[in-house]
Coordinates of C-alpha atoms in Angstrom, one line a residue:
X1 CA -3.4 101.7 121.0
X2 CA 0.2 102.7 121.8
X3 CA 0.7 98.6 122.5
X4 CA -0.5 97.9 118.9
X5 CA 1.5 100.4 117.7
X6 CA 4.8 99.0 119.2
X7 CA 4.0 95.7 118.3
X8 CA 3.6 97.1 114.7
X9 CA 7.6 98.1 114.7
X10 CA 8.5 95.2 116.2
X11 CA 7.2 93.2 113.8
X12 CA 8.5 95.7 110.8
X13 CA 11.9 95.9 112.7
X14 CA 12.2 92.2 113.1
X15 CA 11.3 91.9 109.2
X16 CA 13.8 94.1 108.1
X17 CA 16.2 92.5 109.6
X18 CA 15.3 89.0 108.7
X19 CA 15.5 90.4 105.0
X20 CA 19.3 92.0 105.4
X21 CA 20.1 88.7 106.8
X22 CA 18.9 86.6 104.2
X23 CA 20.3 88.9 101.5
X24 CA 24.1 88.9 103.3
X25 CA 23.6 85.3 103.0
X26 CA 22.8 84.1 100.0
X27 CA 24.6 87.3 98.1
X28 CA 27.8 86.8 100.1
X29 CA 28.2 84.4 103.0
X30 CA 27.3 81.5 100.1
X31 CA 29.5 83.4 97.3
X32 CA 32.4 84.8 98.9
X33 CA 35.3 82.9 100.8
X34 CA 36.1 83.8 104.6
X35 CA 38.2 86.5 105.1
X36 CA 37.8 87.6 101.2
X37 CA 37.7 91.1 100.3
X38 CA 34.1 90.8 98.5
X39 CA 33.4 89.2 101.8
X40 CA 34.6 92.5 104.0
X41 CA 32.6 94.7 101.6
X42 CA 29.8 92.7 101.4
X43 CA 29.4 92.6 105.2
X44 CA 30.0 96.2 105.2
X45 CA 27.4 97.7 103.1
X46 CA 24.9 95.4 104.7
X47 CA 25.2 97.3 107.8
X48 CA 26.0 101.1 106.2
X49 CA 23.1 100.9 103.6
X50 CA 19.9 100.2 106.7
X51 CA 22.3 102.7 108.4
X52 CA 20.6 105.5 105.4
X53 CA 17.5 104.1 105.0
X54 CA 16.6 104.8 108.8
X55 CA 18.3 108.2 108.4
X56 CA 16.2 109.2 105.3
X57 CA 13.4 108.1 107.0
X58 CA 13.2 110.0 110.3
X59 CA 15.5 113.2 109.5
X60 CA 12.6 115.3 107.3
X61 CA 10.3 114.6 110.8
X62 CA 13.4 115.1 113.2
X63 CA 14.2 119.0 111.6
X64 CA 17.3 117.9 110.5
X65 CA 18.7 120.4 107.5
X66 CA 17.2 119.8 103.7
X67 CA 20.6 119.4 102.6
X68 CA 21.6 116.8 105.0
X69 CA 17.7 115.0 103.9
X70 CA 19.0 115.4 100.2
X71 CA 22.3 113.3 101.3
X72 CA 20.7 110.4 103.2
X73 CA 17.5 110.5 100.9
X74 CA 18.8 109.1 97.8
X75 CA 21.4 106.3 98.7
X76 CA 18.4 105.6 101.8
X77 CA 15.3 105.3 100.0
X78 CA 16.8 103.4 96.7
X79 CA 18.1 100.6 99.0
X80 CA 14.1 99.8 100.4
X81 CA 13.4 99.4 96.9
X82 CA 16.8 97.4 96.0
X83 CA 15.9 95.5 99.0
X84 CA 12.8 94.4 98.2
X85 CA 13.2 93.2 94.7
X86 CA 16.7 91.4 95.9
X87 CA 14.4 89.7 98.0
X88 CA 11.6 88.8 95.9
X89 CA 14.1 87.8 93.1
X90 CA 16.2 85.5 95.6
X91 CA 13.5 83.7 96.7
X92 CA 12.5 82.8 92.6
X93 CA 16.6 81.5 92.7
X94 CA 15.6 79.3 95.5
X95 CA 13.5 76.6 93.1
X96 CA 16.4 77.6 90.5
X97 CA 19.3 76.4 92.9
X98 CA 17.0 73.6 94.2
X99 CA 16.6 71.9 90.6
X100 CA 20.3 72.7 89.4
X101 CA 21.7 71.1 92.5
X102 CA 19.1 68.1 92.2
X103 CA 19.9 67.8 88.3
X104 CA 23.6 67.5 89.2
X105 CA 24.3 66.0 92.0
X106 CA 27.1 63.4 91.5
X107 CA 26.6 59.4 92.3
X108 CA 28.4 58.8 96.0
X109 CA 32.1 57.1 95.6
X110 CA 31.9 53.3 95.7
X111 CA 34.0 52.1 98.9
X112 CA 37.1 50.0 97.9
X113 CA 39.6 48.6 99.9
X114 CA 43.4 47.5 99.5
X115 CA 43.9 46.1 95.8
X116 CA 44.7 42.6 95.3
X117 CA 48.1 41.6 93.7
X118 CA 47.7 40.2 90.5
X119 CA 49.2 36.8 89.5
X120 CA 51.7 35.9 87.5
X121 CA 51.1 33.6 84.7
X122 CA 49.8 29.9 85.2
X123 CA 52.5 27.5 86.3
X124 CA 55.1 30.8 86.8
X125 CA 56.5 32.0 90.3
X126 CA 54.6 34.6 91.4
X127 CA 56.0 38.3 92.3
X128 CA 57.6 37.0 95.6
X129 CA 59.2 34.0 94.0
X130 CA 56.5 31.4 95.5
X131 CA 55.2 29.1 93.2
X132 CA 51.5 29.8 93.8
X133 CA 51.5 33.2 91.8
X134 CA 50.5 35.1 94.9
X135 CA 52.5 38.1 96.0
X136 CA 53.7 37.4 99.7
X137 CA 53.6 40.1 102.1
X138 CA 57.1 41.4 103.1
X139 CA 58.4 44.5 105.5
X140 CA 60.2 47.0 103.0
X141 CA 59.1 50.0 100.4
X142 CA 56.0 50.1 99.3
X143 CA 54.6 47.1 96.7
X144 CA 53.8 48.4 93.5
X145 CA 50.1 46.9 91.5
X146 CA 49.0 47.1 88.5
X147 CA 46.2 49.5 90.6
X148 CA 48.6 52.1 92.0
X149 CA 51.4 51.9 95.1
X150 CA 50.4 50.5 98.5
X151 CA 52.1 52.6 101.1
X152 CA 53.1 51.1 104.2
X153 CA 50.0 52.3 106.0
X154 CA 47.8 49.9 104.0
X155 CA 46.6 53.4 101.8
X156 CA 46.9 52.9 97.5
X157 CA 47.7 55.6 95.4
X158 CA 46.1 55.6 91.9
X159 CA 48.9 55.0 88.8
X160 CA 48.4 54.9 85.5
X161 CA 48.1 51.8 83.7
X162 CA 51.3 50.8 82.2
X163 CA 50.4 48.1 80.2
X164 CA 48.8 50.8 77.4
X165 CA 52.6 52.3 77.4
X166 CA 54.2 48.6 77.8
X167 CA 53.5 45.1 76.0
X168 CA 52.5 42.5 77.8
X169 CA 55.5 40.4 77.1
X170 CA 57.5 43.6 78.5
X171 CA 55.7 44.3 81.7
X172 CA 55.3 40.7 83.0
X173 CA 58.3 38.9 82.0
X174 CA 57.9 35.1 81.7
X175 CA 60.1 32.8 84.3
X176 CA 61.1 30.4 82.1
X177 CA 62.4 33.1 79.1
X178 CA 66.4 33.0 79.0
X179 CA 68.1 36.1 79.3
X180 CA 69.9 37.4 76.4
X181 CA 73.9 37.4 77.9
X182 CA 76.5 39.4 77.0
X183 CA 78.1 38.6 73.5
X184 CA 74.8 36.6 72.6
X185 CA 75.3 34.4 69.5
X186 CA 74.9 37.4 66.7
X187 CA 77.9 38.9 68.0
X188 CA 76.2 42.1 68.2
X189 CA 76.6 44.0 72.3
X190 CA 75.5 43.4 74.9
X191 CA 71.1 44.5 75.5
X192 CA 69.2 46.0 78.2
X193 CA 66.3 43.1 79.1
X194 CA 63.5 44.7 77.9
X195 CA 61.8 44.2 81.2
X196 CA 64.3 45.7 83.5
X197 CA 63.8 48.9 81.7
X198 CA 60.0 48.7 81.9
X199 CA 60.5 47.8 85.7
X200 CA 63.1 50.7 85.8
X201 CA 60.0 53.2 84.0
X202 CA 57.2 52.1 86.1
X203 CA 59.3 52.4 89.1
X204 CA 59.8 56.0 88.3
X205 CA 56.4 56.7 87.5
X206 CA 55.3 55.4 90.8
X207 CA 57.5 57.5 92.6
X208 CA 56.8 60.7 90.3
X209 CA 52.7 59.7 90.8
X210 CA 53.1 59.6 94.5
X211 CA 54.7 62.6 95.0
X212 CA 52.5 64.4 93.2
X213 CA 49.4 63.0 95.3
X214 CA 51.3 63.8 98.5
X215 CA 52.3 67.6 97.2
X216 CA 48.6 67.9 95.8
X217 CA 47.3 66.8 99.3
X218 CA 49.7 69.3 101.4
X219 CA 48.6 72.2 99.4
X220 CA 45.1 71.6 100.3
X221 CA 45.9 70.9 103.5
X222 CA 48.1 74.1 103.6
X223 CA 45.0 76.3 101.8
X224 CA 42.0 74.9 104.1
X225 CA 44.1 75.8 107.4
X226 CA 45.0 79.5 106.0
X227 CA 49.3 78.9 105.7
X228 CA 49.4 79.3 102.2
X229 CA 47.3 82.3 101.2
X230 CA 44.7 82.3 98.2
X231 CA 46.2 84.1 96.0
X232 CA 49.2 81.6 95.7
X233 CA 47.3 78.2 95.2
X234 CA 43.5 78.9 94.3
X235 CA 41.1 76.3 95.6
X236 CA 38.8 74.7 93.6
X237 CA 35.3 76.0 93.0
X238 CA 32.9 73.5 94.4
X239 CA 29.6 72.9 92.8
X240 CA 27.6 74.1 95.2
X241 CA 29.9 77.6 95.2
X242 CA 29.3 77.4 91.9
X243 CA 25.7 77.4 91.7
X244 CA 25.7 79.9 94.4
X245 CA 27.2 82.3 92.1
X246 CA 25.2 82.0 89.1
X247 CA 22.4 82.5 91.2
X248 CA 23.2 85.3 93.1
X249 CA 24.4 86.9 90.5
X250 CA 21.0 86.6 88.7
X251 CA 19.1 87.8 91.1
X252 CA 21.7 90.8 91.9
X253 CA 21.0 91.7 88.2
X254 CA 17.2 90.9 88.0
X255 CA 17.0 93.2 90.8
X256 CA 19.2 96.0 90.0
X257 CA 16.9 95.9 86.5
X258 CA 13.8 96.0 87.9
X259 CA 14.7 99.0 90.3
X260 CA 16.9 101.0 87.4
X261 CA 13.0 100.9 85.4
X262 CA 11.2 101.8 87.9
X263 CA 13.4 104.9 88.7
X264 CA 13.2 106.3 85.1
X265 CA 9.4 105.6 84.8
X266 CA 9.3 108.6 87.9
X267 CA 12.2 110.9 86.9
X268 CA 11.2 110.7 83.2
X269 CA 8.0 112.3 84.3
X270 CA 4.1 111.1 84.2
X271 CA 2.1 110.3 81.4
X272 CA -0.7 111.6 80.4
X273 CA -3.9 109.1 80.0
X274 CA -7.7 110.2 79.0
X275 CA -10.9 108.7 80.5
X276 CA -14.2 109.1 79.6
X277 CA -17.0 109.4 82.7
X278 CA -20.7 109.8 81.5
X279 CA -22.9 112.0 84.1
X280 CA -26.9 111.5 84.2
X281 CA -27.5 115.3 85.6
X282 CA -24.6 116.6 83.5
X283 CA -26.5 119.0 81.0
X284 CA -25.5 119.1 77.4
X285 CA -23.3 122.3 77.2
X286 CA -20.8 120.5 80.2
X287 CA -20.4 117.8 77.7
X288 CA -16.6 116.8 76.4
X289 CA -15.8 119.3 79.7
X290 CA -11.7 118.1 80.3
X291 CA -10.7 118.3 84.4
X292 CA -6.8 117.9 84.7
X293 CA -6.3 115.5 87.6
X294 CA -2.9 115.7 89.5
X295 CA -2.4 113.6 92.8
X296 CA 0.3 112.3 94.5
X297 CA 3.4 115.1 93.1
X298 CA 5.7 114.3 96.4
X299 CA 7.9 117.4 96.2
X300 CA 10.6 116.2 98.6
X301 CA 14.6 116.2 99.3
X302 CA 14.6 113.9 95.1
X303 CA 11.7 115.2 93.5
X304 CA 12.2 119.1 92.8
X305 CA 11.7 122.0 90.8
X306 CA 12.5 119.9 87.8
X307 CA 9.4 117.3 88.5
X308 CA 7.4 120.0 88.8
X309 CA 8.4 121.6 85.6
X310 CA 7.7 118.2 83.7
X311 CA 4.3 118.0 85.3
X312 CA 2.9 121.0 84.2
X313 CA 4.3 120.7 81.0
X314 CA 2.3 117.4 80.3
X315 CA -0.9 118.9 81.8
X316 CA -0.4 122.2 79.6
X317 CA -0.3 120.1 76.4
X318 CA -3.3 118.6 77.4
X319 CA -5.8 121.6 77.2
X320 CA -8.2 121.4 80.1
X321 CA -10.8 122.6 80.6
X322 CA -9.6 123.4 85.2
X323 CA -7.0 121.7 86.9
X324 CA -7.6 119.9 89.7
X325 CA -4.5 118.9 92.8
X326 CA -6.1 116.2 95.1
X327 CA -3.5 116.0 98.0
X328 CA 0.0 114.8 98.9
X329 CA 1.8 118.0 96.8
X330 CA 4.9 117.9 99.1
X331 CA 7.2 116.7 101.6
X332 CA 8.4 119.7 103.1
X333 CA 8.4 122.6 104.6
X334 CA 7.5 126.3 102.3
X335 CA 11.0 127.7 103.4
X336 CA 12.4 124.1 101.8
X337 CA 10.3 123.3 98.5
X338 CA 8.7 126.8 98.0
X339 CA 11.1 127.2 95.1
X340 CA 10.5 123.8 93.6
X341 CA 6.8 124.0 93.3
X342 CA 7.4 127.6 91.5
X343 CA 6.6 126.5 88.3
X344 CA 2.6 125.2 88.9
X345 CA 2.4 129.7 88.5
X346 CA 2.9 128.4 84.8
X347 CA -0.9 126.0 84.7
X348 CA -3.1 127.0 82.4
X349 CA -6.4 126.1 82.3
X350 CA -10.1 127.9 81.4
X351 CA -11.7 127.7 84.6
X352 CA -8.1 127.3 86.5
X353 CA -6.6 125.4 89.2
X354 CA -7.7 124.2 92.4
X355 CA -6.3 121.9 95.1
X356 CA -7.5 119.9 98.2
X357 CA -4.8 119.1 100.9
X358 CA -3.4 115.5 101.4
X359 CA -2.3 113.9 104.5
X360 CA 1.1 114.7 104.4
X361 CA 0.5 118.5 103.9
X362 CA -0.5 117.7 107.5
X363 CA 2.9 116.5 107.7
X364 CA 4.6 119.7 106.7
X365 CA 2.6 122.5 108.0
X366 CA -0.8 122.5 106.1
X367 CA -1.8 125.8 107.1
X368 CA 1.2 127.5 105.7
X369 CA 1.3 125.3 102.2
X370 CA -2.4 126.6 101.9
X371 CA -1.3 129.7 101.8
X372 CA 1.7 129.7 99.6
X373 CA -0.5 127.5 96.8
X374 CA -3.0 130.8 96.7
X375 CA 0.1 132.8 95.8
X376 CA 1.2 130.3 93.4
X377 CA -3.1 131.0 91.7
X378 CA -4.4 127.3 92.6
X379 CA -7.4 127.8 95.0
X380 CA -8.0 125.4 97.7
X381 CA -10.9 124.2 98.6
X382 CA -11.5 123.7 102.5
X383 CA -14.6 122.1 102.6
X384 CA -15.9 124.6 100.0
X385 CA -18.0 124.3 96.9
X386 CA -17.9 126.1 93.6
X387 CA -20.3 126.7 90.6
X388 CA -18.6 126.2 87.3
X389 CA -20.3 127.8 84.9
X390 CA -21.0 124.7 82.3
X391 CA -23.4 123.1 84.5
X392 CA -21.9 121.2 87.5
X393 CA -20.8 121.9 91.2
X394 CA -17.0 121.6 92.1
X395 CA -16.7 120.8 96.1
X396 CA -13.7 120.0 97.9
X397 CA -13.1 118.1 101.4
X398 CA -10.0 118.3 103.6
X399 CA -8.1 115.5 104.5
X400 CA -9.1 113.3 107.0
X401 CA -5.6 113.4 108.4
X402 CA -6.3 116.6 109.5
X403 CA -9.1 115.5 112.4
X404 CA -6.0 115.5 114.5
X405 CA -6.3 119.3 114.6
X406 CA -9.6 119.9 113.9
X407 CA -9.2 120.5 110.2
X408 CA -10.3 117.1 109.1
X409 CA -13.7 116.5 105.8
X410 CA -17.0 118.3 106.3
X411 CA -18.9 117.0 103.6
X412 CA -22.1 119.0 105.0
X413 CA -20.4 122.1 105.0
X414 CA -19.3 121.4 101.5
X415 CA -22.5 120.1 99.8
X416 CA -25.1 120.3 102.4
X417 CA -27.4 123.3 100.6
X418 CA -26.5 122.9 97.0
X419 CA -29.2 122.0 94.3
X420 CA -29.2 118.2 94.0
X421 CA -30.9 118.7 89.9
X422 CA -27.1 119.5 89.3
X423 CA -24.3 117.2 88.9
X424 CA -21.4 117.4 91.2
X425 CA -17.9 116.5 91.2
X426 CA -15.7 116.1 95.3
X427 CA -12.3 116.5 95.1
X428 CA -11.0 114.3 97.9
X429 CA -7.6 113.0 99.0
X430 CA -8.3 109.6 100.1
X431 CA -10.6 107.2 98.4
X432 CA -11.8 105.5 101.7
X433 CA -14.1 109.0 102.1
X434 CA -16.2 107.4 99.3
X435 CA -19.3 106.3 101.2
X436 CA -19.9 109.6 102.6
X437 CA -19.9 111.1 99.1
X438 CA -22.6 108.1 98.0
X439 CA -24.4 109.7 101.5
X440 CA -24.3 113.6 99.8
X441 CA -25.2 112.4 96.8
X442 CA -22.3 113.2 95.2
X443 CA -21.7 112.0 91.3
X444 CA -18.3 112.0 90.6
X445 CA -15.5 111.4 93.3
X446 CA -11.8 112.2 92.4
X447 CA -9.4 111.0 94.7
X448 CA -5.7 109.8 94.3
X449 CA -3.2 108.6 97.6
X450 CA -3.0 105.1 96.7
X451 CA 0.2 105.4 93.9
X452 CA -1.8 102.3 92.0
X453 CA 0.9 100.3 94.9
X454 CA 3.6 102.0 93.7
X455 CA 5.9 99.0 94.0
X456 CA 4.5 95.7 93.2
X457 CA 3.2 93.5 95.1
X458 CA 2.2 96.7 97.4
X459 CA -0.9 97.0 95.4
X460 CA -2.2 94.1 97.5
X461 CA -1.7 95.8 101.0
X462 CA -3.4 99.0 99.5
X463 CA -6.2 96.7 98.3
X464 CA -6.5 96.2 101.9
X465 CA -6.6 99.8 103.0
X466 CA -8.8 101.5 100.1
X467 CA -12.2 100.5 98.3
X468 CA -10.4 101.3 94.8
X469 CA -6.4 101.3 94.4
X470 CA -6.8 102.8 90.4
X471 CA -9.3 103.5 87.5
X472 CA -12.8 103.9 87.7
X473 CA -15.5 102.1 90.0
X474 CA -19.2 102.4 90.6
X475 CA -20.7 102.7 94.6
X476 CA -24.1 103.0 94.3
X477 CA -25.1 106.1 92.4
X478 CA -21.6 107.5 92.9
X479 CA -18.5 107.0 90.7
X480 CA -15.0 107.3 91.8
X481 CA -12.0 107.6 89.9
X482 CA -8.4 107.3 91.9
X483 CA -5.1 108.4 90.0
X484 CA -2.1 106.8 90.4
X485 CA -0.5 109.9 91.3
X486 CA 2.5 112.0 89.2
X487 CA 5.2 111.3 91.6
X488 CA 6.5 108.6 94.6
X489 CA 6.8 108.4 98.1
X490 CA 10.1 107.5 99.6
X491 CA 12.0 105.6 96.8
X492 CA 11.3 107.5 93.5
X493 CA 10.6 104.0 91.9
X494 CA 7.5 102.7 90.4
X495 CA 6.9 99.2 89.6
X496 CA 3.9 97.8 88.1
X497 CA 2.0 100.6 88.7
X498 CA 3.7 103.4 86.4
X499 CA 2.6 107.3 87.1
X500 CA -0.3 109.0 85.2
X501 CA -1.8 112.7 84.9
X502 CA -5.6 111.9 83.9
X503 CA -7.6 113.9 81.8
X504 CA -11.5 113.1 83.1
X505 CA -13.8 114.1 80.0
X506 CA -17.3 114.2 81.4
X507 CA -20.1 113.1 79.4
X508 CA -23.6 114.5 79.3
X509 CA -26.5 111.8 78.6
X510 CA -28.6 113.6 76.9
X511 CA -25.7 114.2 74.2

């Protein structure tokens, strides 16, 4: 058993990790530049916020001080959730960047070597002064083409084409054209050959073109080895940086969304929903009866005296008929939460309240929280069963987290010498306890623990762990109803499976 269990947090350590590393690297070793300062804090958090997460998660069990729980619990618990849904939403950008990148991706450069020279005109001399046209190769500056400069190294620097700023006449001067001399026959001065000055101009430009390639080239050069800093010559953004971005970016935000919902669907407080549950033995005077059922309230270092306020409130407006708590009311000790489950002294229902214990009473010192819910005038029931006076039998189990101490269900002592001509509702904690109520004969089984998953896609694991995750299912003669539950464990976020108080009408047959 202990080698199962260490394999377990292996394998959860190991996953954790492998989810802060994936999230540091597509959120900022693809986005942010070496040595940047979104770098630096990116790196940062990804170490500080774990660094909370553990700390919420083991100081409530280590006795370390409420306040200290408060501190870590909030920062802690709303990174698992953040981390999750960064996650989840990453892994949709991966198909995003995938097609983006695919979609446009340019065509590779075509390979081209040293330009030819072009020649002159037919039956001219060519650039060199031979009489083939051809340019002959001579030691000296570099030769200028009509493609760009060729540098003594054999390497061509693009120019722009000067015969668009030239005519043709201009740029390539004809052998056999006479020069215009001084004093020429109108008398007028003496002119600038037209193509000395476009010879004079394209030589500029040449040398104005290949210094700027050369500047261009050291200040990359300059930028990629770290001489020049950032700020003074800003690189580029590649595609791929780009895309990067955009994507992480979307996903930062899809995330942050999701998580921001979730956490006002708990701290607004639970809705109230109504179900309908017909009873063959319930007689007709038990008929429309209203049981308020509450699971699942978490009173902890987030959820206080305010949650608790908002709960009773909604199950107050709702006129029962009794009130029913099925487990998992705190996450505490009494000397902690007392105060913030004060105001449940304020429930109001005909028959009154009664609660069950969960497995994380068990947690936080059942015995004692048993007590202080009597003072606050909910009765537990401890494997106990209780006539209501309509027509049915009201029985609640412990949980079956207490079997550790000997406190765990004892569904004999609870319904073993009732009358079985009379419908019976079990309050019990955990739904997986539902084939030993089909066993007792039990009619109606109310159960919560599950949250509905709380945070989707965890209502697939609990699909795994419990016969029923939420709403209302038929085992044999038995029904059972699980609640999602009025608050949250660890994060106080709820996604996809939003928090409910449930009104259970029961309805006689025979009306």
């Amino acid at each position: 058993m202990i080698v199962v269990v260490l394999l377990v947090m292996i394998a959860v350590i190991a996953l954790l990790a492998g989810a802060h590393w994936y999230v540091w690297r597509r959120l900022v070793g693809d986005t942010a530049r070496p040595g940047s300062t979104a770098r630096r804090i990116g790196t940062a958090a990804i170490w500080v916020l774990p660094a909370f997460s553990v700390g919420a998660l083991v100081s409530g069990r280590a006795g370390a001080p409420f306040r200290l729980e408060q501190t870590l619990a909030w920062p802690g618990y709303l990174w698992l959730a953040l981390l999750l849904y960064l996650v989840l939403w990453l892994l949709v950008g991966e198909a995003v960047r995938a097609v983006w990148l695919r979609r446009t991706r340019k065509a590779p450069p075509v390979a081209t070597g040293t330009p030819p020279v072009p020649e002159g005109p037919a039956g001219s001399p060519g650039p060199a002064g031979t009489d083939g046209g051809t340019a002959a190769t001579t030691a000296g500056p570099p030769a200028a083409t009509a493609a760009g400069t060729i540098r003594e190294d054999g390497t061509a620097t693009a120019l722009a084409p000067r015969a668009q700023a030239q005519p043709h006449a201009q740029a390539q001067p004809h052998a056999h054209a006479p020069a215009q001399a001084p004093g020429d026959a109108d008398g007028g001065p003496a002119a600038a050959p037209a193509d000395t000055e476009a010879q004079e101009a394209g030589a500029s430009h040449e040398v104005k073109t290949a210094h700027e390639v050369r500047a261009g080239h050291d200040v990359r050069s300059a930028l990629e080895t770290g001489a020049v800093p950032e700020t003074a010559a800003p690189r580029p953004v590649s595609r791929r940086l780009f895309v990067s971005r955009v994507v992480g970016g979307g996903a930062a935000a899809a995330a942050l969304a999701t998580v921001g919902h979730g956490t006002y669907g708990v701290l607004r407080g639970p809705r109230v929903k109504r179900v309908t549950v017909p009873l063959a033995k319930l007689p007709r005077s038990a008929h429309g009866y209203r049981i308020a059922v509450v699971s699942d309230i978490h009173l902890g270092p987030i959820l206080g005296r305010g949650h608790t306020q908002r709960i009773v409130d909604a199950i107050n407006s709702a006129q029962p008929d009794l009130v029913a708590v099925v487990g998992d009311m705190v996450d505490g000790s009494v000397a902690d939460l007392g105060p913030a489950a004060e105001p449940l002294t304020q429930l109001r229902a005909r028959h009154g309240s009664f609660f069950v214990t969960g497995n994380h009473e068990y947690f936080s010192g059942a015995a004692e929280w048993v007590g202080h819910v009597r003072e606050l005038g909910l009765r537990p029931l401890e494997n106990e069963r209780v006539e209501i006076a309509d027509g049915f039998d009201l029985a609640g189990v412990n949980d079956i987290e207490g079997e550790a101490t000997g406190e765990g269900p004892d569904f004999a002592k609870a319904l073993g010498d009732r009358d079985p001509a009379r419908a019976s509702v079990l309050l019990a904690h955990q739904p997986v306890v539902i084939h030993d109520a089909v066993e007792h004969g039990v009619d109606l089984q109310l159960s919560g623990h599950t949250h509905g998953g709380q945070l989707w896609p965890g209502n697939y694991l609990a699909e795994l762990a419990n016969p029923t995750v939420a709403g209302l299912e038929r085992y044999g003669d038995t029904q059972l109803y699980v609640t999602r539950g009025a608050g949250a464990w660890g994060p106080p976020v709820r996604v996809g499976a939003s928090s409910d108080i449930t009104v259970v009408q029961l309805a006689s047959r025979e009306a």
